[in-house]
Amino acid sequence: MHDPQFLYLRHGQTDWNLEQRLQGRCDPPLNETGIDQARHAARAVASGGVDVIITSPLRRAHQTAQIIAEHTSARIIEVPDLVERNFGALEGKRLVDIAGAGASGYDIALRDDLPGNAEPWDTLCARAEHVVTQWQHEMARQDILFVSHLAVMTALCDVLSIPRIDVKNAHPYRFQKLKDRWDLNFAFR
């Protein structure tokens, strides 16, 4: 029996990432760089093995999962609760217009003072924790890769008491429970 662990991957790049637009539930596809990133991630993930890919239904995540599945023969399961945080009226806006010069996705993703129709941070945290716990329990003997989004991974770090990191597009990360705490590292170098 090994310590509980799983892989997590943020989707590949989209044009909105390049334009520094807040994507949220909007659904832009991967751009050519994002497709290349997903292919590179697929080769890395294939070398370590993955049995099942649990993905957000948003196109950018699902496209990333499909590219990885082609290289690994892993089956894909789409899970609505892995969808990105709803940022309400801020979705589609440029980060600089929302938070000023030098703003990053983190500057918005973690805020609690978003417009009233945005998803509360604690709701996102509960959703992320539930998904991972459920699938780890249901597929305890399988190697799982979750493909999702920046805010979802950051919420997961919060609930597992892991320091937040600058999550790169299409970089596989390994969450691993070591005794009584969770750890996070790049899965493959």
PDB file of C-alpha atoms in Angstrom:
ATOM      1  CA  MET A   1       0.000   0.000   0.000  1.00  0.00           C
ATOM      2  CA  HIS A   2       1.394   3.392  -0.969  1.00  0.00           C
ATOM      3  CA  ASP A   3       0.670   6.847   0.352  1.00  0.00           C
ATOM      4  CA  PRO A   4      -2.375   8.522  -1.265  1.00  0.00           C
ATOM      5  CA  GLN A   5      -1.399  10.542  -4.315  1.00  0.00           C
ATOM      6  CA  PHE A   6      -2.713  11.943  -7.566  1.00  0.00           C
ATOM      7  CA  LEU A   7      -1.578  14.075 -10.479  1.00  0.00           C
ATOM      8  CA  TYR A   8      -3.049  17.464 -11.307  1.00  0.00           C
ATOM      9  CA  LEU A   9      -2.625  19.451 -14.485  1.00  0.00           C
ATOM     10  CA  ARG A  10      -3.912  22.888 -15.402  1.00  0.00           C
ATOM     11  CA  HIS A  11      -5.138  23.041 -19.015  1.00  0.00           C
ATOM     12  CA  GLY A  12      -2.878  24.212 -21.842  1.00  0.00           C
ATOM     13  CA  GLN A  13      -2.654  27.835 -22.927  1.00  0.00           C
ATOM     14  CA  THR A  14      -5.503  29.695 -24.656  1.00  0.00           C
ATOM     15  CA  ASP A  15      -5.462  33.013 -26.477  1.00  0.00           C
ATOM     16  CA  TRP A  16      -7.221  34.475 -23.447  1.00  0.00           C
ATOM     17  CA  ASN A  17      -4.253  33.419 -21.290  1.00  0.00           C
ATOM     18  CA  LEU A  18      -1.996  35.379 -23.671  1.00  0.00           C
ATOM     19  CA  GLU A  19      -4.337  38.369 -23.583  1.00  0.00           C
ATOM     20  CA  GLN A  20      -4.492  38.060 -19.785  1.00  0.00           C
ATOM     21  CA  ARG A  21      -8.276  37.812 -19.793  1.00  0.00           C
ATOM     22  CA  LEU A  22     -10.134  36.228 -16.912  1.00  0.00           C
ATOM     23  CA  GLN A  23     -11.617  33.041 -18.388  1.00  0.00           C
ATOM     24  CA  GLY A  24     -13.691  31.567 -15.590  1.00  0.00           C
ATOM     25  CA  ARG A  25     -16.623  29.655 -17.108  1.00  0.00           C
ATOM     26  CA  CYS A  26     -16.067  31.157 -20.576  1.00  0.00           C
ATOM     27  CA  ASP A  27     -14.932  28.496 -22.981  1.00  0.00           C
ATOM     28  CA  PRO A  28     -12.069  29.485 -25.311  1.00  0.00           C
ATOM     29  CA  PRO A  29     -10.182  26.592 -26.951  1.00  0.00           C
ATOM     30  CA  LEU A  30      -6.497  25.823 -26.665  1.00  0.00           C
ATOM     31  CA  ASN A  31      -4.243  27.765 -28.993  1.00  0.00           C
ATOM     32  CA  GLU A  32      -1.301  26.155 -30.858  1.00  0.00           C
ATOM     33  CA  THR A  33       1.009  26.701 -27.881  1.00  0.00           C
ATOM     34  CA  GLY A  34      -1.580  25.082 -25.604  1.00  0.00           C
ATOM     35  CA  ILE A  35      -1.831  22.073 -27.901  1.00  0.00           C
ATOM     36  CA  ASP A  36       1.974  21.729 -27.907  1.00  0.00           C
ATOM     37  CA  GLN A  37       2.015  22.073 -24.107  1.00  0.00           C
ATOM     38  CA  ALA A  38      -0.586  19.315 -23.796  1.00  0.00           C
ATOM     39  CA  ARG A  39       1.471  17.031 -26.082  1.00  0.00           C
ATOM     40  CA  HIS A  40       4.579  17.661 -23.994  1.00  0.00           C
ATOM     41  CA  ALA A  41       2.631  16.968 -20.788  1.00  0.00           C
ATOM     42  CA  ALA A  42       1.217  13.803 -22.368  1.00  0.00           C
ATOM     43  CA  ARG A  43       4.715  12.420 -22.987  1.00  0.00           C
ATOM     44  CA  ALA A  44       5.720  13.196 -19.400  1.00  0.00           C
ATOM     45  CA  VAL A  45       2.560  11.686 -17.923  1.00  0.00           C
ATOM     46  CA  ALA A  46       2.823   8.595 -20.158  1.00  0.00           C
ATOM     47  CA  SER A  47       6.306   7.894 -18.802  1.00  0.00           C
ATOM     48  CA  GLY A  48       4.911   7.711 -15.264  1.00  0.00           C
ATOM     49  CA  GLY A  49       1.634   6.037 -16.116  1.00  0.00           C
ATOM     50  CA  VAL A  50      -1.940   7.168 -15.669  1.00  0.00           C
ATOM     51  CA  ASP A  51      -5.070   5.014 -15.686  1.00  0.00           C
ATOM     52  CA  VAL A  52      -7.849   7.583 -15.681  1.00  0.00           C
ATOM     53  CA  ILE A  53      -8.136  11.290 -16.460  1.00  0.00           C
ATOM     54  CA  ILE A  54     -10.805  13.203 -14.525  1.00  0.00           C
ATOM     55  CA  THR A  55     -11.426  16.475 -16.357  1.00  0.00           C
ATOM     56  CA  SER A  56     -13.388  19.680 -16.252  1.00  0.00           C
ATOM     57  CA  PRO A  57     -16.011  19.883 -19.011  1.00  0.00           C
ATOM     58  CA  LEU A  58     -14.696  23.238 -20.236  1.00  0.00           C
ATOM     59  CA  ARG A  59     -13.184  22.920 -23.714  1.00  0.00           C
ATOM     60  CA  ARG A  60      -9.647  24.012 -22.780  1.00  0.00           C
ATOM     61  CA  ALA A  61      -9.396  21.338 -20.072  1.00  0.00           C
ATOM     62  CA  HIS A  62     -11.193  18.642 -22.069  1.00  0.00           C
ATOM     63  CA  GLN A  63      -8.942  19.237 -25.118  1.00  0.00           C
ATOM     64  CA  THR A  64      -5.899  18.913 -22.870  1.00  0.00           C
ATOM     65  CA  ALA A  65      -7.267  15.671 -21.405  1.00  0.00           C
ATOM     66  CA  GLN A  66      -7.973  14.258 -24.875  1.00  0.00           C
ATOM     67  CA  ILE A  67      -4.420  14.901 -26.054  1.00  0.00           C
ATOM     68  CA  ILE A  68      -3.037  13.195 -22.948  1.00  0.00           C
ATOM     69  CA  ALA A  69      -5.430  10.260 -23.346  1.00  0.00           C
ATOM     70  CA  GLU A  70      -4.186   9.709 -26.906  1.00  0.00           C
ATOM     71  CA  HIS A  71      -0.664   9.174 -25.533  1.00  0.00           C
ATOM     72  CA  THR A  72      -1.573   7.157 -22.456  1.00  0.00           C
ATOM     73  CA  SER A  73      -4.667   5.122 -23.381  1.00  0.00           C
ATOM     74  CA  ALA A  74      -6.197   6.415 -20.150  1.00  0.00           C
ATOM     75  CA  ARG A  75      -9.938   6.775 -20.127  1.00  0.00           C
ATOM     76  CA  ILE A  76     -11.487  10.220 -19.634  1.00  0.00           C
ATOM     77  CA  ILE A  77     -14.251  11.017 -17.163  1.00  0.00           C
ATOM     78  CA  GLU A  78     -15.793  14.481 -17.362  1.00  0.00           C
ATOM     79  CA  VAL A  79     -16.785  15.907 -13.967  1.00  0.00           C
ATOM     80  CA  PRO A  80     -18.779  19.158 -13.827  1.00  0.00           C
ATOM     81  CA  ASP A  81     -17.439  20.021 -10.344  1.00  0.00           C
ATOM     82  CA  LEU A  82     -13.934  20.504 -11.802  1.00  0.00           C
ATOM     83  CA  VAL A  83     -15.146  23.514 -13.789  1.00  0.00           C
ATOM     84  CA  GLU A  84     -13.318  26.793 -13.156  1.00  0.00           C
ATOM     85  CA  ARG A  85     -14.594  29.266 -10.586  1.00  0.00           C
ATOM     86  CA  ASN A  86     -17.452  31.452 -11.756  1.00  0.00           C
ATOM     87  CA  PHE A  87     -16.106  35.009 -11.769  1.00  0.00           C
ATOM     88  CA  GLY A  88     -19.447  36.519 -12.715  1.00  0.00           C
ATOM     89  CA  ALA A  89     -19.357  39.890 -14.459  1.00  0.00           C
ATOM     90  CA  LEU A  90     -15.534  39.884 -14.483  1.00  0.00           C
ATOM     91  CA  GLU A  91     -15.259  37.020 -16.960  1.00  0.00           C
ATOM     92  CA  GLY A  92     -13.736  38.022 -20.286  1.00  0.00           C
ATOM     93  CA  LYS A  93     -12.239  41.215 -18.868  1.00  0.00           C
ATOM     94  CA  ARG A  94      -8.503  41.854 -18.965  1.00  0.00           C
ATOM     95  CA  LEU A  95      -6.719  41.480 -15.636  1.00  0.00           C
ATOM     96  CA  VAL A  96      -5.182  44.935 -15.946  1.00  0.00           C
ATOM     97  CA  ASP A  97      -8.673  46.439 -16.264  1.00  0.00           C
ATOM     98  CA  ILE A  98      -9.858  44.598 -13.151  1.00  0.00           C
ATOM     99  CA  ALA A  99      -6.866  44.888 -10.826  1.00  0.00           C
ATOM    100  CA  GLY A 100      -4.424  47.327 -12.428  1.00  0.00           C
ATOM    101  CA  ALA A 101      -0.997  47.040 -14.024  1.00  0.00           C
ATOM    102  CA  GLY A 102       0.989  43.943 -13.139  1.00  0.00           C
ATOM    103  CA  ALA A 103      -2.101  41.999 -12.079  1.00  0.00           C
ATOM    104  CA  SER A 104      -2.006  38.210 -12.268  1.00  0.00           C
ATOM    105  CA  GLY A 105      -4.678  35.548 -12.327  1.00  0.00           C
ATOM    106  CA  TYR A 106      -4.009  35.022  -8.627  1.00  0.00           C
ATOM    107  CA  ASP A 107      -4.890  38.626  -7.900  1.00  0.00           C
ATOM    108  CA  ILE A 108      -8.428  37.858  -9.045  1.00  0.00           C
ATOM    109  CA  ALA A 109      -8.817  34.106  -8.494  1.00  0.00           C
ATOM    110  CA  LEU A 110      -8.458  34.331  -4.729  1.00  0.00           C
ATOM    111  CA  ARG A 111     -10.516  37.438  -4.029  1.00  0.00           C
ATOM    112  CA  ASP A 112     -13.620  37.277  -1.901  1.00  0.00           C
ATOM    113  CA  ASP A 113     -14.892  40.707  -2.968  1.00  0.00           C
ATOM    114  CA  LEU A 114     -15.998  39.664  -6.450  1.00  0.00           C
ATOM    115  CA  PRO A 115     -19.351  40.751  -7.940  1.00  0.00           C
ATOM    116  CA  GLY A 116     -22.396  39.194  -6.278  1.00  0.00           C
ATOM    117  CA  ASN A 117     -22.947  36.582  -8.989  1.00  0.00           C
ATOM    118  CA  ALA A 118     -19.425  35.128  -8.610  1.00  0.00           C
ATOM    119  CA  GLU A 119     -18.820  31.828  -6.837  1.00  0.00           C
ATOM    120  CA  PRO A 120     -17.629  32.299  -3.230  1.00  0.00           C
ATOM    121  CA  TRP A 121     -14.101  31.067  -2.489  1.00  0.00           C
ATOM    122  CA  ASP A 122     -15.231  28.692   0.274  1.00  0.00           C
ATOM    123  CA  THR A 123     -17.760  27.097  -2.108  1.00  0.00           C
ATOM    124  CA  LEU A 124     -15.001  26.469  -4.639  1.00  0.00           C
ATOM    125  CA  CYS A 125     -12.745  24.994  -1.926  1.00  0.00           C
ATOM    126  CA  ALA A 126     -15.476  22.594  -0.801  1.00  0.00           C
ATOM    127  CA  ARG A 127     -16.200  21.580  -4.402  1.00  0.00           C
ATOM    128  CA  ALA A 128     -12.525  20.901  -5.198  1.00  0.00           C
ATOM    129  CA  GLU A 129     -12.010  18.869  -2.028  1.00  0.00           C
ATOM    130  CA  HIS A 130     -15.165  16.824  -2.628  1.00  0.00           C
ATOM    131  CA  VAL A 131     -14.173  15.888  -6.196  1.00  0.00           C
ATOM    132  CA  VAL A 132     -10.676  14.740  -5.273  1.00  0.00           C
ATOM    133  CA  THR A 133     -11.824  12.849  -2.189  1.00  0.00           C
ATOM    134  CA  GLN A 134     -14.637  11.125  -4.092  1.00  0.00           C
ATOM    135  CA  TRP A 135     -12.479   9.966  -6.980  1.00  0.00           C
ATOM    136  CA  GLN A 136      -9.568   8.909  -4.793  1.00  0.00           C
ATOM    137  CA  HIS A 137     -11.996   6.752  -2.830  1.00  0.00           C
ATOM    138  CA  GLU A 138     -13.751   5.301  -5.887  1.00  0.00           C
ATOM    139  CA  MET A 139     -10.498   4.613  -7.750  1.00  0.00           C
ATOM    140  CA  ALA A 140      -8.087   4.003  -4.903  1.00  0.00           C
ATOM    141  CA  ARG A 141      -5.978   1.520  -6.855  1.00  0.00           C
ATOM    142  CA  GLN A 142      -5.667   3.588 -10.029  1.00  0.00           C
ATOM    143  CA  ASP A 143      -3.318   6.367 -11.026  1.00  0.00           C
ATOM    144  CA  ILE A 144      -5.496   9.468 -11.445  1.00  0.00           C
ATOM    145  CA  LEU A 145      -4.778  12.664 -13.351  1.00  0.00           C
ATOM    146  CA  PHE A 146      -7.107  15.622 -12.726  1.00  0.00           C
ATOM    147  CA  VAL A 147      -7.196  18.200 -15.541  1.00  0.00           C
ATOM    148  CA  SER A 148      -8.741  21.468 -14.479  1.00  0.00           C
ATOM    149  CA  HIS A 149      -8.001  25.151 -13.825  1.00  0.00           C
ATOM    150  CA  LEU A 150      -5.904  27.632 -11.844  1.00  0.00           C
ATOM    151  CA  ALA A 151      -8.474  28.593  -9.200  1.00  0.00           C
ATOM    152  CA  VAL A 152      -9.535  24.967  -8.660  1.00  0.00           C
ATOM    153  CA  MET A 153      -5.940  23.865  -8.035  1.00  0.00           C
ATOM    154  CA  THR A 154      -5.314  26.830  -5.743  1.00  0.00           C
ATOM    155  CA  ALA A 155      -8.479  25.992  -3.781  1.00  0.00           C
ATOM    156  CA  LEU A 156      -7.265  22.411  -3.486  1.00  0.00           C
ATOM    157  CA  CYS A 157      -3.927  23.638  -2.115  1.00  0.00           C
ATOM    158  CA  ASP A 158      -5.815  25.676   0.473  1.00  0.00           C
ATOM    159  CA  VAL A 159      -7.946  22.771   1.702  1.00  0.00           C
ATOM    160  CA  LEU A 160      -4.952  20.406   1.830  1.00  0.00           C
ATOM    161  CA  SER A 161      -2.841  23.016   3.673  1.00  0.00           C
ATOM    162  CA  ILE A 162      -0.257  23.239   0.913  1.00  0.00           C
ATOM    163  CA  PRO A 163       1.395  26.582   0.157  1.00  0.00           C
ATOM    164  CA  ARG A 164       0.023  28.141  -3.021  1.00  0.00           C
ATOM    165  CA  ILE A 165       2.257  27.993  -6.078  1.00  0.00           C
ATOM    166  CA  ASP A 166       2.353  29.752  -9.424  1.00  0.00           C
ATOM    167  CA  VAL A 167       0.489  27.095 -11.441  1.00  0.00           C
ATOM    168  CA  LYS A 168       1.822  26.881 -14.988  1.00  0.00           C
ATOM    169  CA  ASN A 169      -0.255  25.768 -17.951  1.00  0.00           C
ATOM    170  CA  ALA A 170       0.015  22.036 -18.717  1.00  0.00           C
ATOM    171  CA  HIS A 171       2.646  21.224 -16.076  1.00  0.00           C
ATOM    172  CA  PRO A 172       1.861  18.006 -14.195  1.00  0.00           C
ATOM    173  CA  TYR A 173       1.999  18.314 -10.414  1.00  0.00           C
ATOM    174  CA  ARG A 174       1.960  15.433  -7.936  1.00  0.00           C
ATOM    175  CA  PHE A 175      -0.065  15.752  -4.742  1.00  0.00           C
ATOM    176  CA  GLN A 176       1.116  13.130  -2.269  1.00  0.00           C
ATOM    177  CA  LYS A 177       0.121  12.493   1.320  1.00  0.00           C
ATOM    178  CA  LEU A 178       3.164  11.862   3.492  1.00  0.00           C
ATOM    179  CA  LYS A 179       2.129  10.626   6.933  1.00  0.00           C
ATOM    180  CA  ASP A 180      -0.194  13.368   8.221  1.00  0.00           C
ATOM    181  CA  ARG A 181       0.334  16.112   5.629  1.00  0.00           C
ATOM    182  CA  TRP A 182       0.045  16.669   1.891  1.00  0.00           C
ATOM    183  CA  ASP A 183       2.993  17.692  -0.294  1.00  0.00           C
ATOM    184  CA  LEU A 184       3.079  19.113  -3.815  1.00  0.00           C
ATOM    185  CA  ASN A 185       5.851  18.858  -6.404  1.00  0.00           C
ATOM    186  CA  PHE A 186       6.390  18.859 -10.145  1.00  0.00           C
ATOM    187  CA  ALA A 187       5.525  15.317 -11.154  1.00  0.00           C
ATOM    188  CA  PHE A 188       8.161  15.049 -13.891  1.00  0.00           C
ATOM    189  CA  ARG A 189      11.194  17.141 -14.717  1.00  0.00           C
TER     190      ARG A 189
END
